[in-house]
């Protein structure tokens, strides 16, 4: 089957740094490149930022909107403009496009996730290039992706992409922010996320004028995507034509190799898509049983509970210090767990007055976090 590509372009590449107006030549080259890739048989998804940046420019605002309501209003202005420009450019090349606006809430329900998956498959089958953005105008804080780097990684995983390209305003990843550290060393290849520690990569907190996440969210995106088996590249948005060269094997930008044993789709969904609503603290024995011996979580190992959650919600599973060691779906609500924590499973029917599940989190619904590196397995 033909390869699937997800390309994410940030505000810093779509707009001119000095004026804040659209970077028309970049956009035109991007559109030409993506259309050529379609002709070559690739399935293409574009994740485009820019709603806030373009809306701000359209309204003549000189500052980044600060309040949520203003940001959502500005995004509503900009998203329409942006799609108008894309549609004009792609239509000149006879390439149909579609607008897909998502919030995290759309993916949190397993059936919502499958629904979005089916829509993407249908669009790609029709030869359409879906253009995805966060639905900024309606997204509420709790159900936000927050930045399009994360969104693009989740989309890449959802559509089972072969490649994720993160187009930004630096040519690749450096050992430190090149804006602040002139001695920062370029990094071309990351074969495993462990290497980021070895290279001691620093991401500072700087980002381009209108960008949202900076480099840290791109690394997190690479972690999510490579964990799902998607090869990820950070490269410069100013030269979209480089995508073709990279696909032909040229070493441009920073490439992150996909994990050899990607986590399965359900575990990926638990680790990266669901929003945890509570925290369970475990004693040392339970930490070991879960992280080293692949066991399910039993009530006996739980020492403390935080948050409000109900059956089948996602919770963070932590050691006594609160360091997250795993994430999973609980078989009990908060009230029930308060009563049975620390107890042997045999005692559960007597305490609750009914036969509950033997495990608090079954190992099929549990993902383990590799300490230090942060990968899920
Ligand atoms: N280690 C690093 N390597 C490269 N760039 C970095 C690093 N740390 C921070 N950055 C900064 O990240 C910025 C890109 O992020 P961002 O502004 O969010 O872009 P975008 O709008 O494309 O999402 C760069 O301009 C750069 O200054
Ligand atoms: N959804 C927002 C973009 C959020 C975002 O991540 O921006 P960027 O860092 O420029 O990729 C918008 O369209 O303005």
mmCIF file of N, CA, C and O in Angstrom, residues 289-351:
data_model
loop_
_atom_site.group_PDB
_atom_site.id
_atom_site.type_symbol
_atom_site.label_atom_id
_atom_site.label_comp_id
_atom_site.label_asym_id
_atom_site.label_seq_id
_atom_site.Cartn_x
_atom_site.Cartn_y
_atom_site.Cartn_z
ATOM 1 N N UNK A 289 6.036 -4.898 41.043
ATOM 2 C CA UNK A 289 5.196 -5.898 40.376
ATOM 3 C C UNK A 289 4.709 -5.375 39.026
ATOM 4 O O UNK A 289 4.653 -6.115 38.039
ATOM 5 N N UNK A 290 4.396 -4.079 39.000
ATOM 6 C CA UNK A 290 3.851 -3.512 37.766
ATOM 7 C C UNK A 290 4.942 -3.190 36.765
ATOM 8 O O UNK A 290 4.879 -3.588 35.604
ATOM 9 N N UNK A 291 5.978 -2.494 37.220
ATOM 10 C CA UNK A 291 6.945 -2.013 36.242
ATOM 11 C C UNK A 291 7.956 -3.076 35.840
ATOM 12 O O UNK A 291 8.489 -3.033 34.754
ATOM 13 N N UNK A 292 8.218 -4.056 36.723
ATOM 14 C CA UNK A 292 9.241 -5.045 36.350
ATOM 15 C C UNK A 292 8.665 -6.413 36.027
ATOM 16 O O UNK A 292 9.264 -7.184 35.304
ATOM 17 N N UNK A 293 7.493 -6.712 36.596
ATOM 18 C CA UNK A 293 7.016 -8.091 36.404
ATOM 19 C C UNK A 293 5.740 -8.162 35.563
ATOM 20 O O UNK A 293 5.172 -9.224 35.370
ATOM 21 N N UNK A 294 5.306 -7.010 35.041
ATOM 22 C CA UNK A 294 4.166 -7.014 34.119
ATOM 23 C C UNK A 294 2.849 -7.478 34.738
ATOM 24 O O UNK A 294 2.001 -8.049 34.050
ATOM 25 N N UNK A 295 2.685 -7.232 36.049
ATOM 26 C CA UNK A 295 1.459 -7.681 36.730
ATOM 27 C C UNK A 295 0.346 -6.633 36.620
ATOM 28 O O UNK A 295 0.609 -5.454 36.372
ATOM 29 N N UNK A 296 -0.881 -7.071 36.893
ATOM 30 C CA UNK A 296 -2.000 -6.137 37.021
ATOM 31 C C UNK A 296 -1.900 -5.438 38.372
ATOM 32 O O UNK A 296 -1.218 -5.929 39.276
ATOM 33 N N UNK A 297 -2.601 -4.297 38.510
ATOM 34 C CA UNK A 297 -2.577 -3.582 39.794
ATOM 35 C C UNK A 297 -3.704 -4.105 40.692
ATOM 36 O O UNK A 297 -4.875 -4.108 40.297
ATOM 37 N N UNK A 298 -3.320 -4.507 41.920
ATOM 38 C CA UNK A 298 -4.309 -4.981 42.900
ATOM 39 C C UNK A 298 -4.509 -3.926 43.976
ATOM 40 O O UNK A 298 -3.612 -3.095 44.223
ATOM 41 N N UNK A 299 -5.652 -3.987 44.640
ATOM 42 C CA UNK A 299 -5.976 -2.981 45.667
ATOM 43 C C UNK A 299 -4.937 -2.958 46.786
ATOM 44 O O UNK A 299 -4.636 -1.901 47.352
ATOM 45 N N UNK A 300 -4.348 -4.114 47.064
ATOM 46 C CA UNK A 300 -3.420 -4.225 48.199
ATOM 47 C C UNK A 300 -2.248 -3.256 48.110
ATOM 48 O O UNK A 300 -1.750 -2.783 49.133
ATOM 49 N N UNK A 301 -1.801 -2.932 46.895
ATOM 50 C CA UNK A 301 -0.597 -2.100 46.739
ATOM 51 C C UNK A 301 -0.875 -0.609 46.738
ATOM 52 O O UNK A 301 0.049 0.207 46.639
ATOM 53 N N UNK A 302 -2.158 -0.208 46.850
ATOM 54 C CA UNK A 302 -2.489 1.225 46.751
ATOM 55 C C UNK A 302 -2.467 1.861 48.129
ATOM 56 O O UNK A 302 -3.093 1.351 49.067
ATOM 57 N N UNK A 303 -1.740 2.979 48.245
ATOM 58 C CA UNK A 303 -1.628 3.625 49.553
ATOM 59 C C UNK A 303 -2.461 4.913 49.631
ATOM 60 O O UNK A 303 -2.927 5.294 50.692
ATOM 61 N N UNK A 304 -2.608 5.598 48.484
ATOM 62 C CA UNK A 304 -3.297 6.900 48.526
ATOM 63 C C UNK A 304 -3.967 7.145 47.175
ATOM 64 O O UNK A 304 -3.489 6.646 46.145
ATOM 65 N N UNK A 305 -5.024 7.957 47.201
ATOM 66 C CA UNK A 305 -5.780 8.227 45.963
ATOM 67 C C UNK A 305 -6.028 9.724 45.847
ATOM 68 O O UNK A 305 -6.391 10.373 46.829
ATOM 69 N N UNK A 306 -5.841 10.246 44.653
ATOM 70 C CA UNK A 306 -6.160 11.661 44.383
ATOM 71 C C UNK A 306 -7.107 11.756 43.192
ATOM 72 O O UNK A 306 -7.060 10.908 42.308
ATOM 73 N N UNK A 307 -7.904 12.821 43.141
ATOM 74 C CA UNK A 307 -8.720 13.076 41.947
ATOM 75 C C UNK A 307 -10.091 12.448 42.011
ATOM 76 O O UNK A 307 -10.394 11.651 42.896
ATOM 77 N N UNK A 308 -10.928 12.842 41.060
ATOM 78 C CA UNK A 308 -12.299 12.321 40.962
ATOM 79 C C UNK A 308 -12.398 11.522 39.683
ATOM 80 O O UNK A 308 -12.237 12.063 38.593
ATOM 81 N N UNK A 309 -12.643 10.252 39.806
ATOM 82 C CA UNK A 309 -12.731 9.429 38.596
ATOM 83 C C UNK A 309 -13.771 8.351 38.815
ATOM 84 O O UNK A 309 -14.146 8.046 39.944
ATOM 85 N N UNK A 310 -14.224 7.796 37.695
ATOM 86 C CA UNK A 310 -15.174 6.714 37.794
ATOM 87 C C UNK A 310 -14.650 5.503 37.013
ATOM 88 O O UNK A 310 -13.550 5.553 36.469
ATOM 89 N N UNK A 311 -15.442 4.434 36.999
ATOM 90 C CA UNK A 311 -15.009 3.181 36.373
ATOM 91 C C UNK A 311 -14.618 3.414 34.914
ATOM 92 O O UNK A 311 -15.320 4.111 34.185
ATOM 93 N N UNK A 312 -13.474 2.859 34.518
ATOM 94 C CA UNK A 312 -12.934 2.938 33.146
ATOM 95 C C UNK A 312 -12.314 4.286 32.793
ATOM 96 O O UNK A 312 -11.943 4.520 31.652
ATOM 97 N N UNK A 313 -12.214 5.200 33.787
ATOM 98 C CA UNK A 313 -11.461 6.428 33.525
ATOM 99 C C UNK A 313 -9.971 6.109 33.564
ATOM 100 O O UNK A 313 -9.543 5.103 34.128
ATOM 101 N N UNK A 314 -9.197 7.044 32.990
ATOM 102 C CA UNK A 314 -7.745 6.868 33.000
ATOM 103 C C UNK A 314 -7.163 7.511 34.263
ATOM 104 O O UNK A 314 -7.597 8.589 34.676
ATOM 105 N N UNK A 315 -6.196 6.822 34.879
ATOM 106 C CA UNK A 315 -5.521 7.394 36.057
ATOM 107 C C UNK A 315 -4.008 7.232 35.912
ATOM 108 O O UNK A 315 -3.536 6.330 35.218
ATOM 109 N N UNK A 316 -3.301 8.139 36.573
ATOM 110 C CA UNK A 316 -1.841 8.011 36.632
ATOM 111 C C UNK A 316 -1.503 7.101 37.798
ATOM 112 O O UNK A 316 -2.108 7.215 38.870
ATOM 113 N N UNK A 317 -0.529 6.231 37.594
ATOM 114 C CA UNK A 317 -0.121 5.315 38.653
ATOM 115 C C UNK A 317 1.298 5.694 39.052
ATOM 116 O O UNK A 317 2.194 5.747 38.206
ATOM 117 N N UNK A 318 1.460 6.022 40.340
ATOM 118 C CA UNK A 318 2.713 6.654 40.763
ATOM 119 C C UNK A 318 3.363 5.880 41.904
ATOM 120 O O UNK A 318 2.686 5.123 42.616
ATOM 121 N N UNK A 319 4.653 6.123 42.096
ATOM 122 C CA UNK A 319 5.311 5.576 43.280
ATOM 123 C C UNK A 319 4.984 6.491 44.470
ATOM 124 O O UNK A 319 4.243 7.480 44.316
ATOM 125 N N UNK A 320 5.568 6.205 45.606
ATOM 126 C CA UNK A 320 5.205 6.972 46.805
ATOM 127 C C UNK A 320 5.558 8.447 46.693
ATOM 128 O O UNK A 320 4.951 9.306 47.320
ATOM 129 N N UNK A 321 6.584 8.741 45.849
ATOM 130 C CA UNK A 321 6.998 10.149 45.677
ATOM 131 C C UNK A 321 6.136 10.887 44.654
ATOM 132 O O UNK A 321 6.344 12.071 44.407
ATOM 133 N N UNK A 322 5.221 10.173 44.018
ATOM 134 C CA UNK A 322 4.363 10.829 43.031
ATOM 135 C C UNK A 322 4.939 10.790 41.625
ATOM 136 O O UNK A 322 4.393 11.408 40.707
ATOM 137 N N UNK A 323 6.028 10.071 41.419
ATOM 138 C CA UNK A 323 6.616 9.924 40.082
ATOM 139 C C UNK A 323 5.768 8.935 39.280
ATOM 140 O O UNK A 323 5.522 7.813 39.761
ATOM 141 N N UNK A 324 5.308 9.335 38.100
ATOM 142 C CA UNK A 324 4.423 8.453 37.326
ATOM 143 C C UNK A 324 5.186 7.247 36.784
ATOM 144 O O UNK A 324 6.213 7.404 36.132
ATOM 145 N N UNK A 325 4.680 6.057 37.074
ATOM 146 C CA UNK A 325 5.337 4.861 36.544
ATOM 147 C C UNK A 325 4.467 4.149 35.514
ATOM 148 O O UNK A 325 4.946 3.328 34.739
ATOM 149 N N UNK A 326 3.181 4.482 35.484
ATOM 150 C CA UNK A 326 2.283 3.812 34.540
ATOM 151 C C UNK A 326 0.984 4.608 34.440
ATOM 152 O O UNK A 326 0.764 5.559 35.196
ATOM 153 N N UNK A 327 0.170 4.214 33.499
ATOM 154 C CA UNK A 327 -1.149 4.817 33.334
ATOM 155 C C UNK A 327 -2.124 3.697 32.991
ATOM 156 O O UNK A 327 -1.733 2.734 32.328
ATOM 157 N N UNK A 328 -3.372 3.806 33.435
ATOM 158 C CA UNK A 328 -4.283 2.711 33.098
ATOM 159 C C UNK A 328 -5.734 3.065 33.342
ATOM 160 O O UNK A 328 -6.060 4.136 33.866
ATOM 161 N N UNK A 329 -6.611 2.149 32.939
ATOM 162 C CA UNK A 329 -8.055 2.335 33.115
ATOM 163 C C UNK A 329 -8.494 1.604 34.380
ATOM 164 O O UNK A 329 -8.220 0.405 34.522
ATOM 165 N N UNK A 330 -9.175 2.315 35.282
ATOM 166 C CA UNK A 330 -9.549 1.713 36.569
ATOM 167 C C UNK A 330 -10.861 0.941 36.501
ATOM 168 O O UNK A 330 -11.784 1.332 35.782
ATOM 169 N N UNK A 331 -10.930 -0.108 37.298
ATOM 170 C CA UNK A 331 -12.162 -0.908 37.378
ATOM 171 C C UNK A 331 -13.071 -0.465 38.515
ATOM 172 O O UNK A 331 -14.138 -1.039 38.713
ATOM 173 N N UNK A 332 -12.637 0.528 39.293
ATOM 174 C CA UNK A 332 -13.434 1.011 40.427
ATOM 175 C C UNK A 332 -13.473 2.539 40.396
ATOM 176 O O UNK A 332 -12.548 3.175 39.899
ATOM 177 N N UNK A 333 -14.540 3.117 40.981
ATOM 178 C CA UNK A 333 -14.556 4.578 41.094
ATOM 179 C C UNK A 333 -13.815 5.001 42.364
ATOM 180 O O UNK A 333 -13.393 4.156 43.163
ATOM 181 N N UNK A 334 -13.675 6.293 42.539
ATOM 182 C CA UNK A 334 -12.877 6.800 43.649
ATOM 183 C C UNK A 334 -13.389 6.314 45.012
ATOM 184 O O UNK A 334 -12.625 5.861 45.860
ATOM 185 N N UNK A 335 -14.719 6.411 45.182
ATOM 186 C CA UNK A 335 -15.317 6.035 46.468
ATOM 187 C C UNK A 335 -15.036 4.578 46.806
ATOM 188 O O UNK A 335 -14.681 4.244 47.942
ATOM 189 N N UNK A 336 -15.196 3.709 45.825
ATOM 190 C CA UNK A 336 -14.954 2.283 46.051
ATOM 191 C C UNK A 336 -13.482 2.044 46.409
ATOM 192 O O UNK A 336 -13.165 1.297 47.339
ATOM 193 N N UNK A 337 -12.619 2.722 45.656
ATOM 194 C CA UNK A 337 -11.177 2.504 45.889
ATOM 195 C C UNK A 337 -10.734 2.976 47.267
ATOM 196 O O UNK A 337 -9.862 2.374 47.889
ATOM 197 N N UNK A 338 -11.368 4.063 47.733
ATOM 198 C CA UNK A 338 -11.034 4.558 49.076
ATOM 199 C C UNK A 338 -11.282 3.455 50.109
ATOM 200 O O UNK A 338 -10.554 3.316 51.075
ATOM 201 N N UNK A 339 -12.359 2.689 49.860
ATOM 202 C CA UNK A 339 -12.722 1.650 50.831
ATOM 203 C C UNK A 339 -11.813 0.433 50.739
ATOM 204 O O UNK A 339 -11.580 -0.237 51.734
ATOM 205 N N UNK A 340 -11.331 0.104 49.564
ATOM 206 C CA UNK A 340 -10.616 -1.174 49.403
ATOM 207 C C UNK A 340 -9.102 -1.025 49.282
ATOM 208 O O UNK A 340 -8.398 -2.026 49.205
ATOM 209 N N UNK A 341 -8.604 0.205 49.260
ATOM 210 C CA UNK A 341 -7.155 0.376 49.085
ATOM 211 C C UNK A 341 -6.389 -0.298 50.238
ATOM 212 O O UNK A 341 -6.843 -0.279 51.387
ATOM 213 N N UNK A 342 -5.311 -0.925 49.900
ATOM 214 C CA UNK A 342 -4.482 -1.591 50.908
ATOM 215 C C UNK A 342 -4.978 -2.966 51.300
ATOM 216 O O UNK A 342 -4.319 -3.659 52.073
ATOM 217 N N UNK A 343 -6.146 -3.363 50.777
ATOM 218 C CA UNK A 343 -6.727 -4.657 51.201
ATOM 219 C C UNK A 343 -6.471 -5.768 50.188
ATOM 220 O O UNK A 343 -6.350 -5.515 48.984
ATOM 221 N N UNK A 344 -6.461 -6.983 50.684
ATOM 222 C CA UNK A 344 -6.347 -8.141 49.813
ATOM 223 C C UNK A 344 -7.627 -8.276 48.985
ATOM 224 O O UNK A 344 -8.723 -7.995 49.490
ATOM 225 N N UNK A 345 -7.509 -8.731 47.735
ATOM 226 C CA UNK A 345 -8.674 -8.801 46.828
ATOM 227 C C UNK A 345 -9.807 -9.662 47.383
ATOM 228 O O UNK A 345 -10.988 -9.402 47.097
ATOM 229 N N UNK A 346 -9.462 -10.679 48.204
ATOM 230 C CA UNK A 346 -10.493 -11.548 48.787
ATOM 231 C C UNK A 346 -11.500 -10.768 49.630
ATOM 232 O O UNK A 346 -12.645 -11.172 49.813
ATOM 233 N N UNK A 347 -11.023 -9.636 50.175
ATOM 234 C CA UNK A 347 -11.860 -8.857 51.101
ATOM 235 C C UNK A 347 -12.868 -7.956 50.373
ATOM 236 O O UNK A 347 -13.783 -7.413 50.982
ATOM 237 N N UNK A 348 -12.664 -7.773 49.065
ATOM 238 C CA UNK A 348 -13.456 -6.774 48.336
ATOM 239 C C UNK A 348 -14.973 -7.046 48.424
ATOM 240 O O UNK A 348 -15.732 -6.139 48.784
ATOM 241 N N UNK A 349 -15.452 -8.275 48.160
ATOM 242 C CA UNK A 349 -16.908 -8.496 48.199
ATOM 243 C C UNK A 349 -17.503 -8.159 49.561
ATOM 244 O O UNK A 349 -18.587 -7.555 49.651
ATOM 245 N N UNK A 350 -16.782 -8.493 50.614
ATOM 246 C CA UNK A 350 -17.273 -8.242 51.973
ATOM 247 C C UNK A 350 -17.371 -6.731 52.246
ATOM 248 O O UNK A 350 -18.375 -6.243 52.775
ATOM 249 N N UNK A 351 -16.356 -5.983 51.837
ATOM 250 C CA UNK A 351 -16.327 -4.538 52.116
ATOM 251 C C UNK A 351 -17.342 -3.791 51.252
ATOM 252 O O UNK A 351 -18.061 -2.920 51.728
#
